mmCIF file of C-alpha atoms and ligand atoms in Angstrom:
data_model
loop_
_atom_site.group_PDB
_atom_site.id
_atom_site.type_symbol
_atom_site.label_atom_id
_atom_site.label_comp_id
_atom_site.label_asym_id
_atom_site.label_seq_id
_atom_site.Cartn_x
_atom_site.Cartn_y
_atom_site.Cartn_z
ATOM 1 C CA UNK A 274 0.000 0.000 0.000
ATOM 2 C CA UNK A 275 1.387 3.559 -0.963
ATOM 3 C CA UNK A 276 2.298 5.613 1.921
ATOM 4 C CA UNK A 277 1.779 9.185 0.791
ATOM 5 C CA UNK A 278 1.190 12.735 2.684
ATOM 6 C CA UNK A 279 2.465 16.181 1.953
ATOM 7 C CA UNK A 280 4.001 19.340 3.436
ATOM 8 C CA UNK A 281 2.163 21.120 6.499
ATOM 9 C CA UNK A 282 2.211 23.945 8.265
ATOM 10 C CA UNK A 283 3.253 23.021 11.820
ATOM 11 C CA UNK A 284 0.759 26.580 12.663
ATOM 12 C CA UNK A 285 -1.992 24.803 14.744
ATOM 13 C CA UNK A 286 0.884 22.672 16.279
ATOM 14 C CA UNK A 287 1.932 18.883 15.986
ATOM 15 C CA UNK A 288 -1.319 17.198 16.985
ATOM 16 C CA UNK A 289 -2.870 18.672 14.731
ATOM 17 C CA UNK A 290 -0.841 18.210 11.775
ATOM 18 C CA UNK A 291 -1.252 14.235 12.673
ATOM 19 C CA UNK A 292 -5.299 15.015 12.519
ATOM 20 C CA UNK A 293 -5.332 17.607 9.240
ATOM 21 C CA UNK A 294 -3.226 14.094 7.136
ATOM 22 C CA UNK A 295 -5.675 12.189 8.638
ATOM 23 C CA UNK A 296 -8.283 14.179 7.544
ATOM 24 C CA UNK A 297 -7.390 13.921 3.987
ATOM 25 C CA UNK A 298 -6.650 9.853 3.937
ATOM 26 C CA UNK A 299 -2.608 10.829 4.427
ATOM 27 C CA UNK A 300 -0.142 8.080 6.215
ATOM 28 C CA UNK A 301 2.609 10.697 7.086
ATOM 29 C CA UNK A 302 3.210 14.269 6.635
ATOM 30 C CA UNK A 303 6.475 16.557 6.095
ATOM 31 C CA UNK A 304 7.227 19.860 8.356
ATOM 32 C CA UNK A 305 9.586 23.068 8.563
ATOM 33 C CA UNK A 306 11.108 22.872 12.046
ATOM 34 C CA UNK A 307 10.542 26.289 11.876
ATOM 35 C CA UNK A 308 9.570 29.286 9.791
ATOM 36 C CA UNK A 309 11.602 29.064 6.642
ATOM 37 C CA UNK A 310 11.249 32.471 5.780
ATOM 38 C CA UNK A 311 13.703 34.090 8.801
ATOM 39 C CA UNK A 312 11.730 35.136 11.628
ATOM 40 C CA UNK A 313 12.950 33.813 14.941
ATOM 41 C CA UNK A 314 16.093 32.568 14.052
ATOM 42 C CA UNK A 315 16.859 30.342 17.044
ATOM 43 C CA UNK A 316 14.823 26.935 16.930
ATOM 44 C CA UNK A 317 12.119 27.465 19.675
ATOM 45 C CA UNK A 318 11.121 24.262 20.995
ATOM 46 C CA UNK A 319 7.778 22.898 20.921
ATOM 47 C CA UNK A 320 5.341 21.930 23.323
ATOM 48 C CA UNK A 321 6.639 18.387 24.703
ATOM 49 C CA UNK A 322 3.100 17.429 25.649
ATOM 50 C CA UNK A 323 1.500 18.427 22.083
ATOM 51 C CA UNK A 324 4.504 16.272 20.472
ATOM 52 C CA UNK A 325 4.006 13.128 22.473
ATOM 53 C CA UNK A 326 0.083 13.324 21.824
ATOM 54 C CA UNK A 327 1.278 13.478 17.685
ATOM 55 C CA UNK A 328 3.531 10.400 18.699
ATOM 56 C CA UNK A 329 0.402 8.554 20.338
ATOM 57 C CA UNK A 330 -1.662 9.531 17.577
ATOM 58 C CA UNK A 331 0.365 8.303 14.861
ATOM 59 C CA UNK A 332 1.587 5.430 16.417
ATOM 60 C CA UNK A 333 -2.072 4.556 17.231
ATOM 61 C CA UNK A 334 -2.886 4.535 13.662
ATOM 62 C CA UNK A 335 -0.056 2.342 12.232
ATOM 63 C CA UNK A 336 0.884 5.837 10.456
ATOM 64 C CA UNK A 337 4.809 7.015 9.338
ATOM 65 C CA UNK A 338 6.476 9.304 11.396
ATOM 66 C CA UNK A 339 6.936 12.359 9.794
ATOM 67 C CA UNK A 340 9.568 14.065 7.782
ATOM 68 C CA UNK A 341 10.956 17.290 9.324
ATOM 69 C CA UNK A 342 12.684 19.865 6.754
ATOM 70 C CA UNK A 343 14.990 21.671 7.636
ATOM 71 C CA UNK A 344 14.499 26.024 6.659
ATOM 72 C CA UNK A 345 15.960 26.924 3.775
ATOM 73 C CA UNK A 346 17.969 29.718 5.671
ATOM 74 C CA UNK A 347 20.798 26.973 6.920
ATOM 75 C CA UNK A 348 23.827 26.573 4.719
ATOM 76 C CA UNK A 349 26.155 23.708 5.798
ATOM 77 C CA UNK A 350 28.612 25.014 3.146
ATOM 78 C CA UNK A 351 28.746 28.806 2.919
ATOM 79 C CA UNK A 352 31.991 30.389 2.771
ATOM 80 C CA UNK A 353 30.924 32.684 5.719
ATOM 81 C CA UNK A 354 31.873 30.787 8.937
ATOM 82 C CA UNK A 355 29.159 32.504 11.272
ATOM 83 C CA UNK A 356 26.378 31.118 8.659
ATOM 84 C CA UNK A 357 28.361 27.401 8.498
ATOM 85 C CA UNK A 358 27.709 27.865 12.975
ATOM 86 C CA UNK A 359 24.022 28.773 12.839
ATOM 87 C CA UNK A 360 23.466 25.835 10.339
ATOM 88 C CA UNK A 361 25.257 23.412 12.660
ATOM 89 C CA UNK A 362 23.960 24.483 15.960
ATOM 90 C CA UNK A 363 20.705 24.532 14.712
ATOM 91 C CA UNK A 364 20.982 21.496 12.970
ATOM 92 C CA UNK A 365 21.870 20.079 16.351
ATOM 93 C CA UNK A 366 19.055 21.383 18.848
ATOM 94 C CA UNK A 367 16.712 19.924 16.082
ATOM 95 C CA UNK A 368 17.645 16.394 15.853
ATOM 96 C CA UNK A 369 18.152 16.615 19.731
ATOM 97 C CA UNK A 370 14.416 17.184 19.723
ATOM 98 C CA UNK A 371 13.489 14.904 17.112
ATOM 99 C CA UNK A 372 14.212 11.887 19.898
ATOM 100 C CA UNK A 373 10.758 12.742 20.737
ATOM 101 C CA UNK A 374 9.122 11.349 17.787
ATOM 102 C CA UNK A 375 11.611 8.375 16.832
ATOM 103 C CA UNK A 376 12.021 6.837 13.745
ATOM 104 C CA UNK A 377 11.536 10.719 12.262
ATOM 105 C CA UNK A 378 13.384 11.598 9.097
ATOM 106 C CA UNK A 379 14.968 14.484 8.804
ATOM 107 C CA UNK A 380 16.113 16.403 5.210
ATOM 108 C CA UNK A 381 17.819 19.257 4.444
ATOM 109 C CA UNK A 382 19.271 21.042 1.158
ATOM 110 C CA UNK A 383 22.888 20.020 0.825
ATOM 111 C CA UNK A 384 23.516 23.570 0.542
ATOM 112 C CA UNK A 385 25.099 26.266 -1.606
ATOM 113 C CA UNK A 386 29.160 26.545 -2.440
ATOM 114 C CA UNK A 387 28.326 30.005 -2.822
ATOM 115 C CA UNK A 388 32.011 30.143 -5.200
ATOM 116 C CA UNK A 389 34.526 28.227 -3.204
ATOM 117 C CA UNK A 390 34.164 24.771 -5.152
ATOM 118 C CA UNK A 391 32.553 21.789 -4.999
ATOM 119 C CA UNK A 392 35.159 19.810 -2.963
ATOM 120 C CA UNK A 393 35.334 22.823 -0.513
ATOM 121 C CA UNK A 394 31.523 22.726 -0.139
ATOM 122 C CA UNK A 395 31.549 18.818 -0.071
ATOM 123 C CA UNK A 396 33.836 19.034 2.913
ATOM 124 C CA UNK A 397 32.293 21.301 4.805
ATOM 125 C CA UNK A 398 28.801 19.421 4.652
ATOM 126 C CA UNK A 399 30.308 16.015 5.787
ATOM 127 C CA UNK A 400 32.431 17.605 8.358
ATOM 128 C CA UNK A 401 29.036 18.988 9.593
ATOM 129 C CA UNK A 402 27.405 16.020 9.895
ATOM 130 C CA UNK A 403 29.991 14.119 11.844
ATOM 131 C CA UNK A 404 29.340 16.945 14.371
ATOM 132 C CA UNK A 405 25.862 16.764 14.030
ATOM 133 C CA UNK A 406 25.502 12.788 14.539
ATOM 134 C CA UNK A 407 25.460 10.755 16.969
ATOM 135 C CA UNK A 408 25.502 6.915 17.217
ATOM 136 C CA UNK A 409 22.102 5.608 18.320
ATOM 137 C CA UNK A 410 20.523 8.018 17.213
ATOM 138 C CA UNK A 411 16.723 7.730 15.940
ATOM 139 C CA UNK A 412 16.694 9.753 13.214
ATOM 140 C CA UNK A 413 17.726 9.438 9.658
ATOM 141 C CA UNK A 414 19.034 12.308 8.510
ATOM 142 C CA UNK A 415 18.374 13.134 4.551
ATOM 143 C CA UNK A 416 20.529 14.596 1.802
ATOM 144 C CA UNK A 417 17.807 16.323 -0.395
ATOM 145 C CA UNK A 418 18.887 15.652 -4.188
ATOM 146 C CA UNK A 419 19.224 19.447 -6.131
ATOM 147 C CA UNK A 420 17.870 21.037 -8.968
ATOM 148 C CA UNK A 421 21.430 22.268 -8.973
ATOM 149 C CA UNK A 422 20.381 26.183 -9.400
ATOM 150 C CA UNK A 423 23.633 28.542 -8.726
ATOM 151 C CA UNK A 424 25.790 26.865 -6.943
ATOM 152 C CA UNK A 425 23.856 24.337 -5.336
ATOM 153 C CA UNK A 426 25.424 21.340 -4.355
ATOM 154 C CA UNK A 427 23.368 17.680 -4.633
ATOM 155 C CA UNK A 428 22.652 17.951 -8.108
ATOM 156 C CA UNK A 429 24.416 15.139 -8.996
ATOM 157 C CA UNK A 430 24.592 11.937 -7.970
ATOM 158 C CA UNK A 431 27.996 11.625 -7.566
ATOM 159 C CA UNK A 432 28.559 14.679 -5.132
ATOM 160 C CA UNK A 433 26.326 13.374 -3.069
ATOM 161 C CA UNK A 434 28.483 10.233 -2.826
ATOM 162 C CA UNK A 435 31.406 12.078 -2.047
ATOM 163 C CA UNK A 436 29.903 13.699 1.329
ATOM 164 C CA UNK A 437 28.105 10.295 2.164
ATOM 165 C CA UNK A 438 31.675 8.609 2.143
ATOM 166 C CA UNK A 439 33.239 11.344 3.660
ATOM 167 C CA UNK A 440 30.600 10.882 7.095
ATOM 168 C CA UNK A 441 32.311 9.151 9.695
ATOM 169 C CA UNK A 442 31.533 5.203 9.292
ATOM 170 C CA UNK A 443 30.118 4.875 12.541
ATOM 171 C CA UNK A 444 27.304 7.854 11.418
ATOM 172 C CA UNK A 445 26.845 6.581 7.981
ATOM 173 C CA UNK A 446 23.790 4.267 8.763
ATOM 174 C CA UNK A 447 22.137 7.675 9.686
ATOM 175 C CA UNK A 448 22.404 9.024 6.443
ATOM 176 C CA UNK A 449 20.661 8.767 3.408
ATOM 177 C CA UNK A 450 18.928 10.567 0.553
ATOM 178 C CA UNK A 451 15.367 12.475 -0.460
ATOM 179 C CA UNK A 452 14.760 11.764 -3.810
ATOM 180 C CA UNK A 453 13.431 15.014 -4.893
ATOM 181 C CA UNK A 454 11.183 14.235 -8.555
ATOM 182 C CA UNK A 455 11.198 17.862 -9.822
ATOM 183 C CA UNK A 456 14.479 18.171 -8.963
ATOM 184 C CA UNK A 457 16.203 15.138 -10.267
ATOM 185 C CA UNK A 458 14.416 15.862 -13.696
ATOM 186 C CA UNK A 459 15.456 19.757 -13.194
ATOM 187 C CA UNK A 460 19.086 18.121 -12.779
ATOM 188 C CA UNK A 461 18.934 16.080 -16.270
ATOM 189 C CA UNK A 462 18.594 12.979 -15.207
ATOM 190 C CA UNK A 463 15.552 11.304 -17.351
ATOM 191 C CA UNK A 464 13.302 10.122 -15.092
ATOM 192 C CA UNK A 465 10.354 10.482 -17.804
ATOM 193 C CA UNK A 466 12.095 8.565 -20.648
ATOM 194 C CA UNK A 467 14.373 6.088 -18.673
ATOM 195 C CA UNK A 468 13.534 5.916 -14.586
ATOM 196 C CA UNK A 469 15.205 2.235 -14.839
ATOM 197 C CA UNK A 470 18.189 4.022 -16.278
ATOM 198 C CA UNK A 471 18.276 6.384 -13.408
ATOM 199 C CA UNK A 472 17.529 4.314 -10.563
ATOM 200 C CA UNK A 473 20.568 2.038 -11.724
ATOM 201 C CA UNK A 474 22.983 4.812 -11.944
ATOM 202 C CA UNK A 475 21.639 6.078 -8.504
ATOM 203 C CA UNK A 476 22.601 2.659 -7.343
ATOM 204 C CA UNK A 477 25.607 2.139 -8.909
ATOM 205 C CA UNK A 478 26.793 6.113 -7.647
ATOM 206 C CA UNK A 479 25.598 6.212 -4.634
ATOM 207 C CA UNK A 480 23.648 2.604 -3.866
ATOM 208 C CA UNK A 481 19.753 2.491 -4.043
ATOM 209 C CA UNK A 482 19.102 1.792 -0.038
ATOM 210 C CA UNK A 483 19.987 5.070 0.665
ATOM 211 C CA UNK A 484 16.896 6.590 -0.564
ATOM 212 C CA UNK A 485 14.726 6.572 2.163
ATOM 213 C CA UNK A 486 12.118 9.124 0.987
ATOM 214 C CA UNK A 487 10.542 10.502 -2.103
ATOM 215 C CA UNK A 488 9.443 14.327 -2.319
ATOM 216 C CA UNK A 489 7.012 13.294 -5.360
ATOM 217 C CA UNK A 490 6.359 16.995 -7.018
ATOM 218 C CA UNK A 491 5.745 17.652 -10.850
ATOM 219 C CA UNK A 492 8.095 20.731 -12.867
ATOM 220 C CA UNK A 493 7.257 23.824 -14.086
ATOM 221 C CA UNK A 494 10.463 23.509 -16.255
ATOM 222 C CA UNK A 495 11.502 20.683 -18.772
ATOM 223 C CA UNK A 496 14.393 18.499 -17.898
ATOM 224 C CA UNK A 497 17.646 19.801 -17.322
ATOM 225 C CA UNK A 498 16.154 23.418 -16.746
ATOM 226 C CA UNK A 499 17.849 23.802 -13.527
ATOM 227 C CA UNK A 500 15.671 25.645 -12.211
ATOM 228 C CA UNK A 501 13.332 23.955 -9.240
ATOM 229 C CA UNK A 502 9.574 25.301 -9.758
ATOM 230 C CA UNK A 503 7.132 22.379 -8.564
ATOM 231 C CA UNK A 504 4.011 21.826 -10.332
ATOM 232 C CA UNK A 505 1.166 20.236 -9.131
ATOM 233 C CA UNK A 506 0.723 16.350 -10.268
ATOM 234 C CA UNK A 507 -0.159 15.497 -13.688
ATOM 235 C CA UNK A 508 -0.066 19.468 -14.221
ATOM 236 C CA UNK A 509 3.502 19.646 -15.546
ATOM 237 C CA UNK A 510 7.003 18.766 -17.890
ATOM 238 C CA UNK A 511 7.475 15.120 -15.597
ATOM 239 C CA UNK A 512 3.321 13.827 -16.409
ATOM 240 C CA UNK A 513 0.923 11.607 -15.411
ATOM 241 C CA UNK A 514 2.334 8.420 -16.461
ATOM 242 C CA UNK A 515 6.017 8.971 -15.373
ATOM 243 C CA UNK A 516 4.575 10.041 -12.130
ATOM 244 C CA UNK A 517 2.926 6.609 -11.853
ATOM 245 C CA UNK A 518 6.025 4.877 -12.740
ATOM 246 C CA UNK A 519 7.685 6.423 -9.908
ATOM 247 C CA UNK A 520 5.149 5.296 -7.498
ATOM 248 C CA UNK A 521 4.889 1.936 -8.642
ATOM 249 C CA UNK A 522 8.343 1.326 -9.322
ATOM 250 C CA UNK A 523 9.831 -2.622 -7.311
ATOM 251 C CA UNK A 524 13.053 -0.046 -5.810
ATOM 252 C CA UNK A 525 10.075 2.813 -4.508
ATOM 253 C CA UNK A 526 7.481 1.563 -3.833
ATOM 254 C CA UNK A 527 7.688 1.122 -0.451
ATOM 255 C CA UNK A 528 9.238 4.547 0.614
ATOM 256 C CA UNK A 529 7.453 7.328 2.276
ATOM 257 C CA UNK A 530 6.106 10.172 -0.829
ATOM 258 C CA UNK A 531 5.859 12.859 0.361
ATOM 259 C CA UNK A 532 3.678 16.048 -1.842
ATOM 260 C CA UNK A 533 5.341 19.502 -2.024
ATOM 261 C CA UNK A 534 3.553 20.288 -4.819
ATOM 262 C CA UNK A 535 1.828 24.094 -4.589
ATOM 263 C CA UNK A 536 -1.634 23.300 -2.904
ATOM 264 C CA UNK A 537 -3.765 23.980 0.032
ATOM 265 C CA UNK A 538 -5.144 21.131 2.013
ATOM 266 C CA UNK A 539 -7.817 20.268 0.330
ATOM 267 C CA UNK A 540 -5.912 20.134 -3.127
ATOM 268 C CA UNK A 541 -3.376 17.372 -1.256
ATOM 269 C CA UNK A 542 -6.129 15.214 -0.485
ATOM 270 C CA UNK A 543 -7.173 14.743 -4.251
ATOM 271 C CA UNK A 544 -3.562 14.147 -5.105
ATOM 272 C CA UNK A 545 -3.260 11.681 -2.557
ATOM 273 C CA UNK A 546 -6.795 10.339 -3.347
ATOM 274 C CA UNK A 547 -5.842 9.943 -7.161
ATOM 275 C CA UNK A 548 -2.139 8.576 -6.246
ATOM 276 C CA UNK A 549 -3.657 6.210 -4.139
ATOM 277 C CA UNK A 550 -6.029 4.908 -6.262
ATOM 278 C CA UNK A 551 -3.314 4.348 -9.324
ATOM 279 C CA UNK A 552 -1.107 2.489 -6.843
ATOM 280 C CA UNK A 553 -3.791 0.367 -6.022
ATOM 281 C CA UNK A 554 -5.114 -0.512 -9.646
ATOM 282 C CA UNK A 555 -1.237 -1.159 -10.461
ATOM 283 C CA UNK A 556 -1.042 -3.541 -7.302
ATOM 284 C CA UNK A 557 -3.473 -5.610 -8.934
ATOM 285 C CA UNK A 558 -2.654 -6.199 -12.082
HETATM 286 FE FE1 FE B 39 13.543 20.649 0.052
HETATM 287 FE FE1 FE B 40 11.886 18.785 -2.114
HETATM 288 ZN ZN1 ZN B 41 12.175 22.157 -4.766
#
C-alpha cells in the first residue's frame, strides 16, 4: 500500500498536523522545524506534551512518522563561517528534539558553495554532519537531491556520494537521501524517458538503499532546466504516467512520498486520493 502525505504547516501545532493528514486519507506528513522564511532565528522548541500526543496519535494509527525539513535559511557550506555555525547548531538542537518522535526523518538542502568549489563545499557538509551525529541516534538524517540552481550542491549523484563517504563510518547508517522528482528531472537525469536508467545509476553512484524518501512533485520547467519550480501532479514537464512509474516502481514503492507540490489542504487530499487509487489498480494487475 502507498504511503503518501504532503508538506504542512506546523501553525496549529503537531497534533494537529497528525489530525489535518488524517483528515485527507494521508499516512505521514512533512514539516519546517521552523519558519523558513527568517523570523525567529533560534529553533524554539515545541510543546513536549503536544509532540508526544502526535507520537500517540500516529503510532495509534499504524501511520509514518513524519519528515521534518529543515528552513531553507541553513547553509552547511557557505563560505561565511558565522552562517556554516548557525546551520550546525541549529541542525543540532533539532535532531536533539526529534528523539521525541523516533524513527523521524529528517532532510535538508545540501547547501550552496556560494564560489569556493565543490570539494570545498563537499567538505564542509560532511564535516558537519559528523558533528551533528550521533551513534544511536533515531533519526535518519536526509541529503535532499538538487535542482542544482547557482551553486547548489546535490545535483548530482555523484557529489552526493562524495559527502556520504566522507561521514564518519560509525554515522553513515544515519544518512541517506530524499529523492526530490522535480528536482532530479530539473538536474537532467531522465526520469520520464528512462527511470530504470536512473535508478541504476543512482545505485551504482551512490547505492539504491539510501533513498529513504521521495518528495514526489511535478516541474514547471523541462528536464535539465535547472531551475526547481514544482508543479502540481499530472499538471507539468514530468506527467501523469512517469509520475505513476515512480510510485509503482519494485526499488520505490515502499518509501514514504511525500507532496510539495503548490496546494492547500484540500488540493493534497485529491492528489493523494488519485495517487492512491493508481497504486492500487497497479497492485493488482
Ligand atoms: Fe527541500
Ligand atoms: Fe523537495
Ligand atoms: Zn524544490
Amino acid at each position: 500500500m502507498l504511503k503518501i502525505g504532503c508538506h504542512l504547516s506546523t501553525e496549529g501545532g503537531y497534533l494537529s498536523m497528525g489530525e489535518r493528514i488524517a483528515s485527507v486519507g494521508g499516512d505521514t506528513f512533512q514539516y519546517f522545524t521552523k519558519n523558513p522564511k527568517g523570523g525567529n532565528r533560534n529553533f524554539k522548541k515545541p510543546d513536549p506534551a503536544d509532540v508526544e500526543a502526535l507520537r500517540v496519535f500516529l503510532t495509534e494509527r499504524g501511520m509514518t512518522m513524519p519528515l521534518a525539513h529543515a528552513p531553507y535559511t541553513y547553509n552547511p557550506c557557505s563560505a561565511n563561517e558565522e552562517v556554516r555555525r548557525y546551520s550546525c547548531d541549529s541542525m543540532h538542537d533539532e535532531l536533539l528534539f526529534l528523539e521525541a518522535l523516533p524513527g523521524s526523518l529528517y532532510n535538508f538542502h545540501p547547501g550552496c558553495h556560494t564560489g569556493q568549489g565543490v570539494d570545498v563545499g563537499v567538505d564542509y557538509i560532511s564535516d558537519m554532519l559528523n558533528h551533528v551525529l550521533w551513534d544511536g541516534m533515531h533519526t535518519t538524517v536526509l541529503l535532499e537531491t538538487m535542482a542544482g540552481k547557482g551553486t547548489e550542491l546535490g545535483r548530482s549523484f555523484e557529489e552526493l556520494r562524495r559527502i556520504i563517504d566522507r561521514v564518519d563510518e560509525g554515522l553513515r547508517g544515519s544518512v541517506g537521501v530524499c529523492f526530490d522528482t522535480c528536482h532530479v528531472s530539473d538536474a537532467g537525469y531522465d526520469i520520464i524517458g528512462d527511470l530504470d536508467g536512473v535508478l541504476r545509476e543512482f545505485d551504482r553512484v551512490v547505492g539504491i538503499d539510501r533513498i529513504r524518501a521521495i518528495h514526489l512533485n511535478d516541474s514547471m520547467n523541462p528536464p535539465a532546466s535547472r531551475k526547481d519550480r514544482h508543479a502540481k501532479i499530472g499538471e507539468g514537464f514530468i506527467g501523469f504516467p512517469a509520475i505513476t512509474n515512480i510510485i509503482t516502481h519494485p526499488c520505490l514503492r515502499d518509501l514514504p512520498f511525500y507532496l510539495e507540490t503548490p496546494n492547500e489542504l484540500e488540493g493534497y487530499g485529491k492528489e493523494i486520493a488519485l495517487l492512491k487509487g493508481v497504486s492500487a489498480e497497479c497492485e493488482q494487475k
